[in-house]
C-alpha cells in the first residue's frame, strides 16, 4: 500500500507498502516528482529512494497495528495524510489440489487484507482533508483468471470489490478507485526473461496477449495512480481502470500451456 501527500498542491504525506520495488517504487518516485511528501512502507528494511521529502517505515500490513503505526509516522513526519495508494502484494503459484488452506488464506491476507488494514488505518486522517483519495492496485487477473493462481485471482477480485465498497461508503469526502495492471515489466518479470530458455519468445508471448502488442511499464502504472490521485479525476470514484486489456481467457490459457 502507498499513502500519499497532495499532488499538484501544497504539503502532505504519502505512505506505501511495496514502495521498495516494482509498481510501488514507481508510484513513490512519480509522486515525489510532482511535489508530494512521501512515506513508503513495506516488509523490506528500506526502500531504494533517497530523497529529503521521503521517509520509509518497515511494516507488515497484514497486522493492523503495524498499518496504524505507518499512518502515525506519516502524520508525525508531514502533519497529515490525504492520499493513499495500496501497492503491496504477492503471487503464489498453485492449483486447488496443490494449494493448502493456510497458503491460500496467506495470499488473501497479504493481497486483500493488507489493503483493508491500510485503508482502515488511514481513513480517519483521510476524512480530515478535502480531496482525499485512495488508489488500490488490483490486477487484470481479478477479472480474468489463469490456471495455477487459485489464491491470487480471488485475492485481486476482492481488492476490486473492496475498493468499490469503500468508494460507496465514503463518497463524497473520499474518492476510491482501482488500477488493474496486466503484465508489467517489474524486476520480477524481468527475472523471468533472464531465466527463460528463449527470453525473446517469452516476451513475444506476453506481448501478444494485448492489443497494443507490448507489456506495460512501471511508469504507466505510476501515471495512472497519479491521475487517480489528482483533481483531474475529480469526478471518478468506484471506477476500475484497466491499464492493459487482455484479449481473452483463452489467450491466458494458451500462454500458460505453451
PDB file of C-alpha atoms in Angstrom:
ATOM      1  CA  UNK A   1       0.000   0.000   0.000  1.00  0.00           C
ATOM      2  CA  UNK A   2       1.031   3.517  -0.569  1.00  0.00           C
ATOM      3  CA  UNK A   3      -0.103   6.564   1.227  1.00  0.00           C
ATOM      4  CA  UNK A   4       0.452   9.858  -0.416  1.00  0.00           C
ATOM      5  CA  UNK A   5       0.524  13.510   0.238  1.00  0.00           C
ATOM      6  CA  UNK A   6      -1.091  16.016  -2.020  1.00  0.00           C
ATOM      7  CA  UNK A   7      -0.257  16.274  -5.643  1.00  0.00           C
ATOM      8  CA  UNK A   8      -0.341  19.466  -7.635  1.00  0.00           C
ATOM      9  CA  UNK A   9      -0.860  21.346  -4.406  1.00  0.00           C
ATOM     10  CA  UNK A  10       0.827  22.197  -1.106  1.00  0.00           C
ATOM     11  CA  UNK A  11       2.071  19.948   1.702  1.00  0.00           C
ATOM     12  CA  UNK A  12       1.013  16.458   2.819  1.00  0.00           C
ATOM     13  CA  UNK A  13       2.393  12.957   3.324  1.00  0.00           C
ATOM     14  CA  UNK A  14       2.486   9.701   1.407  1.00  0.00           C
ATOM     15  CA  UNK A  15       2.963   6.161   2.729  1.00  0.00           C
ATOM     16  CA  UNK A  16       3.280   2.933   0.822  1.00  0.00           C
ATOM     17  CA  UNK A  17       3.656  -0.796   1.160  1.00  0.00           C
ATOM     18  CA  UNK A  18       5.574  -2.250  -1.729  1.00  0.00           C
ATOM     19  CA  UNK A  19       7.455   1.049  -2.019  1.00  0.00           C
ATOM     20  CA  UNK A  20      10.845  -0.679  -2.213  1.00  0.00           C
ATOM     21  CA  UNK A  21      10.399  -2.158  -5.693  1.00  0.00           C
ATOM     22  CA  UNK A  22       8.196  -2.532  -8.748  1.00  0.00           C
ATOM     23  CA  UNK A  23       4.983  -0.551  -9.109  1.00  0.00           C
ATOM     24  CA  UNK A  24       5.117   0.801  -5.545  1.00  0.00           C
ATOM     25  CA  UNK A  25       8.572   2.253  -6.056  1.00  0.00           C
ATOM     26  CA  UNK A  26       7.491   3.728  -9.373  1.00  0.00           C
ATOM     27  CA  UNK A  27       4.469   5.385  -7.767  1.00  0.00           C
ATOM     28  CA  UNK A  28       6.596   6.837  -4.966  1.00  0.00           C
ATOM     29  CA  UNK A  29       9.038   8.318  -7.491  1.00  0.00           C
ATOM     30  CA  UNK A  30       6.190   9.782  -9.556  1.00  0.00           C
ATOM     31  CA  UNK A  31       4.597  11.434  -6.524  1.00  0.00           C
ATOM     32  CA  UNK A  32       7.946  12.898  -5.478  1.00  0.00           C
ATOM     33  CA  UNK A  33       8.421  14.323  -8.977  1.00  0.00           C
ATOM     34  CA  UNK A  34       5.085  16.069  -8.606  1.00  0.00           C
ATOM     35  CA  UNK A  35       5.945  17.616  -5.263  1.00  0.00           C
ATOM     36  CA  UNK A  36       4.381  15.191  -2.780  1.00  0.00           C
ATOM     37  CA  UNK A  37       5.892  14.278   0.560  1.00  0.00           C
ATOM     38  CA  UNK A  38       6.221  10.506   0.567  1.00  0.00           C
ATOM     39  CA  UNK A  39       6.125   7.910   3.312  1.00  0.00           C
ATOM     40  CA  UNK A  40       6.840   4.464   1.906  1.00  0.00           C
ATOM     41  CA  UNK A  41       6.255   1.239   3.792  1.00  0.00           C
ATOM     42  CA  UNK A  42       6.826  -2.461   3.248  1.00  0.00           C
ATOM     43  CA  UNK A  43       8.326  -5.574   4.773  1.00  0.00           C
ATOM     44  CA  UNK A  44      11.827  -4.790   3.462  1.00  0.00           C
ATOM     45  CA  UNK A  45      14.246  -2.950   5.787  1.00  0.00           C
ATOM     46  CA  UNK A  46      14.435   0.068   3.474  1.00  0.00           C
ATOM     47  CA  UNK A  47      13.401   1.460   0.113  1.00  0.00           C
ATOM     48  CA  UNK A  48      15.806   2.443  -2.638  1.00  0.00           C
ATOM     49  CA  UNK A  49      14.687   6.056  -2.847  1.00  0.00           C
ATOM     50  CA  UNK A  50      16.909   8.665  -1.217  1.00  0.00           C
ATOM     51  CA  UNK A  51      15.061  11.960  -1.053  1.00  0.00           C
ATOM     52  CA  UNK A  52      14.639  14.582   1.649  1.00  0.00           C
ATOM     53  CA  UNK A  53      10.891  14.507   1.035  1.00  0.00           C
ATOM     54  CA  UNK A  54      10.592  10.725   1.509  1.00  0.00           C
ATOM     55  CA  UNK A  55      10.766   8.510   4.583  1.00  0.00           C
ATOM     56  CA  UNK A  56      10.267   4.778   4.998  1.00  0.00           C
ATOM     57  CA  UNK A  57       8.523   2.696   7.656  1.00  0.00           C
ATOM     58  CA  UNK A  58       9.087  -1.061   7.790  1.00  0.00           C
ATOM     59  CA  UNK A  59       5.745  -2.793   8.342  1.00  0.00           C
ATOM     60  CA  UNK A  60       3.813  -5.992   7.753  1.00  0.00           C
ATOM     61  CA  UNK A  61       0.419  -4.696   6.647  1.00  0.00           C
ATOM     62  CA  UNK A  62      -1.338  -7.970   7.478  1.00  0.00           C
ATOM     63  CA  UNK A  63      -1.012  -6.707  11.072  1.00  0.00           C
ATOM     64  CA  UNK A  64      -3.445  -3.837  11.653  1.00  0.00           C
ATOM     65  CA  UNK A  65      -1.353  -2.386  14.483  1.00  0.00           C
ATOM     66  CA  UNK A  66       1.597  -2.036  12.112  1.00  0.00           C
ATOM     67  CA  UNK A  67      -0.607  -0.357   9.496  1.00  0.00           C
ATOM     68  CA  UNK A  68      -1.725   2.096  12.188  1.00  0.00           C
ATOM     69  CA  UNK A  69       1.919   2.758  13.039  1.00  0.00           C
ATOM     70  CA  UNK A  70       2.640   3.678   9.424  1.00  0.00           C
ATOM     71  CA  UNK A  71      -0.128   6.273   9.456  1.00  0.00           C
ATOM     72  CA  UNK A  72       1.060   7.642  12.796  1.00  0.00           C
ATOM     73  CA  UNK A  73       4.582   8.018  11.404  1.00  0.00           C
ATOM     74  CA  UNK A  74       3.232   9.764   8.309  1.00  0.00           C
ATOM     75  CA  UNK A  75       1.351  12.291  10.417  1.00  0.00           C
ATOM     76  CA  UNK A  76       4.375  12.760  12.660  1.00  0.00           C
ATOM     77  CA  UNK A  77       6.631  13.357   9.654  1.00  0.00           C
ATOM     78  CA  UNK A  78       4.378  15.520   7.475  1.00  0.00           C
ATOM     79  CA  UNK A  79       1.377  16.569   9.528  1.00  0.00           C
ATOM     80  CA  UNK A  80      -1.352  14.938   7.500  1.00  0.00           C
ATOM     81  CA  UNK A  81      -2.333  12.198   5.064  1.00  0.00           C
ATOM     82  CA  UNK A  82      -4.637  12.914   2.140  1.00  0.00           C
ATOM     83  CA  UNK A  83      -3.638  10.344  -0.462  1.00  0.00           C
ATOM     84  CA  UNK A  84      -3.339   6.579  -0.179  1.00  0.00           C
ATOM     85  CA  UNK A  85      -2.074   4.187  -2.849  1.00  0.00           C
ATOM     86  CA  UNK A  86      -2.122   0.467  -1.998  1.00  0.00           C
ATOM     87  CA  UNK A  87       0.516  -1.440  -3.963  1.00  0.00           C
ATOM     88  CA  UNK A  88       1.799  -4.336  -1.854  1.00  0.00           C
ATOM     89  CA  UNK A  89       1.109  -7.907  -2.961  1.00  0.00           C
ATOM     90  CA  UNK A  90       2.458 -11.390  -3.610  1.00  0.00           C
ATOM     91  CA  UNK A  91       1.850 -14.089  -6.203  1.00  0.00           C
ATOM     92  CA  UNK A  92       1.832 -17.759  -5.193  1.00  0.00           C
ATOM     93  CA  UNK A  93       1.672 -20.454  -7.865  1.00  0.00           C
ATOM     94  CA  UNK A  94      -0.701 -23.341  -7.277  1.00  0.00           C
ATOM     95  CA  UNK A  95      -3.987 -25.030  -8.120  1.00  0.00           C
ATOM     96  CA  UNK A  96      -6.907 -26.123  -5.953  1.00  0.00           C
ATOM     97  CA  UNK A  97      -5.252 -29.501  -5.425  1.00  0.00           C
ATOM     98  CA  UNK A  98      -1.707 -28.276  -4.792  1.00  0.00           C
ATOM     99  CA  UNK A  99      -2.560 -25.328  -2.509  1.00  0.00           C
ATOM    100  CA  UNK A 100      -3.368 -25.896   1.150  1.00  0.00           C
ATOM    101  CA  UNK A 101      -5.801 -23.733   3.096  1.00  0.00           C
ATOM    102  CA  UNK A 102      -3.144 -21.862   5.078  1.00  0.00           C
ATOM    103  CA  UNK A 103      -1.243 -20.851   1.939  1.00  0.00           C
ATOM    104  CA  UNK A 104      -4.489 -19.795   0.242  1.00  0.00           C
ATOM    105  CA  UNK A 105      -5.501 -17.635   3.193  1.00  0.00           C
ATOM    106  CA  UNK A 106      -1.994 -16.185   3.486  1.00  0.00           C
ATOM    107  CA  UNK A 107      -2.245 -14.847  -0.065  1.00  0.00           C
ATOM    108  CA  UNK A 108      -5.667 -13.336   0.644  1.00  0.00           C
ATOM    109  CA  UNK A 109      -4.340 -11.847   3.872  1.00  0.00           C
ATOM    110  CA  UNK A 110      -1.469 -10.067   2.100  1.00  0.00           C
ATOM    111  CA  UNK A 111      -3.176  -9.018  -1.113  1.00  0.00           C
ATOM    112  CA  UNK A 112      -6.624  -8.114   0.172  1.00  0.00           C
ATOM    113  CA  UNK A 113      -6.192  -7.969   3.955  1.00  0.00           C
ATOM    114  CA  UNK A 114      -3.238  -5.604   3.634  1.00  0.00           C
ATOM    115  CA  UNK A 115      -5.358  -3.211   1.575  1.00  0.00           C
ATOM    116  CA  UNK A 116      -8.185  -3.445   4.127  1.00  0.00           C
ATOM    117  CA  UNK A 117      -5.820  -2.736   7.031  1.00  0.00           C
ATOM    118  CA  UNK A 118      -4.127   0.194   5.337  1.00  0.00           C
ATOM    119  CA  UNK A 119      -7.415   1.804   4.297  1.00  0.00           C
ATOM    120  CA  UNK A 120      -8.925   1.253   7.748  1.00  0.00           C
ATOM    121  CA  UNK A 121      -5.833   2.706   9.443  1.00  0.00           C
ATOM    122  CA  UNK A 122      -5.745   5.765   7.177  1.00  0.00           C
ATOM    123  CA  UNK A 123      -9.435   6.606   6.829  1.00  0.00           C
ATOM    124  CA  UNK A 124      -9.678   8.836   9.924  1.00  0.00           C
ATOM    125  CA  UNK A 125      -6.816  11.024   8.633  1.00  0.00           C
ATOM    126  CA  UNK A 126      -8.156  10.993   5.079  1.00  0.00           C
ATOM    127  CA  UNK A 127     -11.547  12.245   6.311  1.00  0.00           C
ATOM    128  CA  UNK A 128      -9.880  15.306   7.845  1.00  0.00           C
ATOM    129  CA  UNK A 129      -8.669  16.598   4.453  1.00  0.00           C
ATOM    130  CA  UNK A 130     -10.511  17.851   1.396  1.00  0.00           C
ATOM    131  CA  UNK A 131      -9.936  15.967  -1.831  1.00  0.00           C
ATOM    132  CA  UNK A 132      -8.600  12.796  -0.200  1.00  0.00           C
ATOM    133  CA  UNK A 133      -8.185   9.766  -2.437  1.00  0.00           C
ATOM    134  CA  UNK A 134      -7.468   6.053  -2.263  1.00  0.00           C
ATOM    135  CA  UNK A 135      -5.983   4.145  -5.184  1.00  0.00           C
ATOM    136  CA  UNK A 136      -5.668   0.371  -4.998  1.00  0.00           C
ATOM    137  CA  UNK A 137      -3.620  -1.809  -7.305  1.00  0.00           C
ATOM    138  CA  UNK A 138      -5.609  -4.859  -8.306  1.00  0.00           C
ATOM    139  CA  UNK A 139      -4.851  -6.987 -11.358  1.00  0.00           C
ATOM    140  CA  UNK A 140      -6.467  -7.964 -14.623  1.00  0.00           C
ATOM    141  CA  UNK A 141      -6.376 -11.468 -13.123  1.00  0.00           C
ATOM    142  CA  UNK A 142      -9.017 -10.243 -10.699  1.00  0.00           C
ATOM    143  CA  UNK A 143     -11.489 -10.286 -13.596  1.00  0.00           C
ATOM    144  CA  UNK A 144      -9.907 -12.837 -15.970  1.00  0.00           C
ATOM    145  CA  UNK A 145      -8.321 -15.886 -14.311  1.00  0.00           C
ATOM    146  CA  UNK A 146      -5.429 -18.039 -15.463  1.00  0.00           C
ATOM    147  CA  UNK A 147      -4.542 -21.525 -14.246  1.00  0.00           C
ATOM    148  CA  UNK A 148      -2.279 -22.067 -11.235  1.00  0.00           C
ATOM    149  CA  UNK A 149      -3.306 -18.814  -9.490  1.00  0.00           C
ATOM    150  CA  UNK A 150      -6.002 -20.231  -7.216  1.00  0.00           C
ATOM    151  CA  UNK A 151      -5.275 -17.695  -4.481  1.00  0.00           C
ATOM    152  CA  UNK A 152      -4.026 -14.710  -6.442  1.00  0.00           C
ATOM    153  CA  UNK A 153      -7.031 -14.272  -8.748  1.00  0.00           C
ATOM    154  CA  UNK A 154      -9.646 -14.305  -5.937  1.00  0.00           C
ATOM    155  CA  UNK A 155      -7.484 -12.005  -3.805  1.00  0.00           C
ATOM    156  CA  UNK A 156      -7.339  -9.398  -6.570  1.00  0.00           C
ATOM    157  CA  UNK A 157     -11.045  -9.781  -7.290  1.00  0.00           C
ATOM    158  CA  UNK A 158     -11.537  -9.000  -3.614  1.00  0.00           C
ATOM    159  CA  UNK A 159      -9.423  -5.845  -3.897  1.00  0.00           C
ATOM    160  CA  UNK A 160     -11.670  -4.645  -6.731  1.00  0.00           C
ATOM    161  CA  UNK A 161     -14.888  -5.101  -4.739  1.00  0.00           C
ATOM    162  CA  UNK A 162     -13.315  -3.740  -1.547  1.00  0.00           C
ATOM    163  CA  UNK A 163     -12.418  -0.573  -3.472  1.00  0.00           C
ATOM    164  CA  UNK A 164     -15.971  -0.209  -4.748  1.00  0.00           C
ATOM    165  CA  UNK A 165     -17.360  -0.667  -1.226  1.00  0.00           C
ATOM    166  CA  UNK A 166     -15.032   1.990   0.183  1.00  0.00           C
ATOM    167  CA  UNK A 167     -15.934   4.362  -2.655  1.00  0.00           C
ATOM    168  CA  UNK A 168     -19.625   3.941  -1.878  1.00  0.00           C
ATOM    169  CA  UNK A 169     -19.254   4.261   1.890  1.00  0.00           C
ATOM    170  CA  UNK A 170     -17.032   7.353   1.898  1.00  0.00           C
ATOM    171  CA  UNK A 171     -18.359   9.415  -1.012  1.00  0.00           C
ATOM    172  CA  UNK A 172     -18.235  12.332  -1.403  1.00  0.00           C
ATOM    173  CA  UNK A 173     -15.434  13.010   1.103  1.00  0.00           C
ATOM    174  CA  UNK A 174     -13.007  10.319  -0.133  1.00  0.00           C
ATOM    175  CA  UNK A 175     -12.697   9.031  -3.677  1.00  0.00           C
ATOM    176  CA  UNK A 176     -11.516   5.417  -4.173  1.00  0.00           C
ATOM    177  CA  UNK A 177     -10.531   3.838  -7.488  1.00  0.00           C
ATOM    178  CA  UNK A 178      -8.573   0.789  -8.613  1.00  0.00           C
ATOM    179  CA  UNK A 179      -5.907   0.181 -11.238  1.00  0.00           C
ATOM    180  CA  UNK A 180      -5.801  -3.258 -12.868  1.00  0.00           C
ATOM    181  CA  UNK A 181      -2.339  -3.837 -14.319  1.00  0.00           C
ATOM    182  CA  UNK A 182      -1.677  -6.639 -16.723  1.00  0.00           C
ATOM    183  CA  UNK A 183       1.861  -7.915 -17.199  1.00  0.00           C
ATOM    184  CA  UNK A 184       4.210  -5.092 -16.207  1.00  0.00           C
ATOM    185  CA  UNK A 185       7.979  -5.005 -16.621  1.00  0.00           C
ATOM    186  CA  UNK A 186       8.766  -5.170 -12.923  1.00  0.00           C
ATOM    187  CA  UNK A 187      12.007  -6.713 -11.605  1.00  0.00           C
ATOM    188  CA  UNK A 188      10.097  -9.978 -11.016  1.00  0.00           C
ATOM    189  CA  UNK A 189       9.016 -10.159 -14.663  1.00  0.00           C
ATOM    190  CA  UNK A 190      12.481  -9.182 -15.894  1.00  0.00           C
ATOM    191  CA  UNK A 191      13.856 -12.110 -13.884  1.00  0.00           C
ATOM    192  CA  UNK A 192      11.523 -14.458 -15.765  1.00  0.00           C
ATOM    193  CA  UNK A 193      13.071 -13.287 -19.030  1.00  0.00           C
ATOM    194  CA  UNK A 194      16.579 -13.790 -17.644  1.00  0.00           C
ATOM    195  CA  UNK A 195      15.803 -17.348 -16.557  1.00  0.00           C
ATOM    196  CA  UNK A 196      13.835 -18.345 -19.689  1.00  0.00           C
ATOM    197  CA  UNK A 197      15.304 -20.694 -22.292  1.00  0.00           C
ATOM    198  CA  UNK A 198      14.249 -18.260 -25.002  1.00  0.00           C
ATOM    199  CA  UNK A 199      13.698 -14.788 -23.477  1.00  0.00           C
ATOM    200  CA  UNK A 200      12.661 -13.248 -26.813  1.00  0.00           C
ATOM    201  CA  UNK A 201       9.988 -15.907 -27.370  1.00  0.00           C
ATOM    202  CA  UNK A 202       8.621 -15.435 -23.842  1.00  0.00           C
ATOM    203  CA  UNK A 203       8.487 -11.675 -24.271  1.00  0.00           C
ATOM    204  CA  UNK A 204       6.662 -12.080 -27.579  1.00  0.00           C
ATOM    205  CA  UNK A 205       4.177 -14.472 -25.941  1.00  0.00           C
ATOM    206  CA  UNK A 206       3.472 -11.953 -23.198  1.00  0.00           C
ATOM    207  CA  UNK A 207       3.154  -9.032 -25.612  1.00  0.00           C
ATOM    208  CA  UNK A 208       0.774 -10.981 -27.848  1.00  0.00           C
ATOM    209  CA  UNK A 209      -1.803 -11.036 -25.056  1.00  0.00           C
ATOM    210  CA  UNK A 210      -2.546  -7.354 -25.573  1.00  0.00           C
ATOM    211  CA  UNK A 211      -3.985  -5.383 -28.485  1.00  0.00           C
ATOM    212  CA  UNK A 212      -1.098  -2.882 -28.265  1.00  0.00           C
ATOM    213  CA  UNK A 213       1.289  -5.839 -28.529  1.00  0.00           C
ATOM    214  CA  UNK A 214       3.510  -4.746 -25.673  1.00  0.00           C
ATOM    215  CA  UNK A 215       3.814  -5.120 -21.931  1.00  0.00           C
ATOM    216  CA  UNK A 216       3.175  -2.276 -19.562  1.00  0.00           C
ATOM    217  CA  UNK A 217       5.924  -0.297 -17.862  1.00  0.00           C
ATOM    218  CA  UNK A 218       6.078   0.644 -14.199  1.00  0.00           C
ATOM    219  CA  UNK A 219       5.813   4.269 -15.326  1.00  0.00           C
ATOM    220  CA  UNK A 220       2.449   3.528 -16.980  1.00  0.00           C
ATOM    221  CA  UNK A 221       1.052   2.330 -13.651  1.00  0.00           C
ATOM    222  CA  UNK A 222       2.571   5.255 -11.753  1.00  0.00           C
ATOM    223  CA  UNK A 223       0.986   7.703 -14.198  1.00  0.00           C
ATOM    224  CA  UNK A 224      -2.402   6.057 -13.640  1.00  0.00           C
ATOM    225  CA  UNK A 225      -2.041   6.275  -9.858  1.00  0.00           C
ATOM    226  CA  UNK A 226      -1.027   9.926 -10.147  1.00  0.00           C
ATOM    227  CA  UNK A 227      -4.048  10.701 -12.308  1.00  0.00           C
ATOM    228  CA  UNK A 228      -6.497   8.963  -9.974  1.00  0.00           C
ATOM    229  CA  UNK A 229      -4.963  10.792  -7.008  1.00  0.00           C
ATOM    230  CA  UNK A 230      -5.274  14.196  -8.648  1.00  0.00           C
ATOM    231  CA  UNK A 231      -8.112  16.669  -9.122  1.00  0.00           C
ATOM    232  CA  UNK A 232      -8.078  15.766 -12.826  1.00  0.00           C
ATOM    233  CA  UNK A 233     -10.036  12.618 -11.909  1.00  0.00           C
ATOM    234  CA  UNK A 234     -12.280  14.506  -9.505  1.00  0.00           C
ATOM    235  CA  UNK A 235     -15.496  13.098 -10.989  1.00  0.00           C
ATOM    236  CA  UNK A 236     -14.345   9.465 -10.674  1.00  0.00           C
ATOM    237  CA  UNK A 237     -14.940   7.143  -7.747  1.00  0.00           C
ATOM    238  CA  UNK A 238     -15.556   3.408  -7.550  1.00  0.00           C
ATOM    239  CA  UNK A 239     -14.040   3.038 -11.012  1.00  0.00           C
ATOM    240  CA  UNK A 240     -11.753   0.294 -12.301  1.00  0.00           C
ATOM    241  CA  UNK A 241      -9.005   1.439 -14.656  1.00  0.00           C
ATOM    242  CA  UNK A 242      -7.725  -1.368 -16.867  1.00  0.00           C
ATOM    243  CA  UNK A 243      -4.151  -0.436 -17.741  1.00  0.00           C
ATOM    244  CA  UNK A 244      -3.895  -3.242 -20.314  1.00  0.00           C
ATOM    245  CA  UNK A 245      -6.718  -5.155 -21.975  1.00  0.00           C
ATOM    246  CA  UNK A 246      -6.057  -8.877 -22.131  1.00  0.00           C
ATOM    247  CA  UNK A 247      -7.706 -10.297 -25.252  1.00  0.00           C
ATOM    248  CA  UNK A 248      -9.458 -13.278 -23.688  1.00  0.00           C
ATOM    249  CA  UNK A 249      -9.362 -16.071 -21.145  1.00  0.00           C
ATOM    250  CA  UNK A 250      -8.320 -18.348 -23.998  1.00  0.00           C
ATOM    251  CA  UNK A 251      -5.158 -16.325 -24.600  1.00  0.00           C
ATOM    252  CA  UNK A 252      -4.280 -16.647 -20.904  1.00  0.00           C
ATOM    253  CA  UNK A 253      -4.858 -20.401 -21.062  1.00  0.00           C
ATOM    254  CA  UNK A 254      -2.750 -20.820 -24.192  1.00  0.00           C
ATOM    255  CA  UNK A 255       0.096 -18.747 -22.678  1.00  0.00           C
ATOM    256  CA  UNK A 256       0.120 -20.898 -19.567  1.00  0.00           C
ATOM    257  CA  UNK A 257       0.215 -24.132 -21.588  1.00  0.00           C
ATOM    258  CA  UNK A 258       2.913 -23.167 -24.089  1.00  0.00           C
TER     259      UNK A 258
END
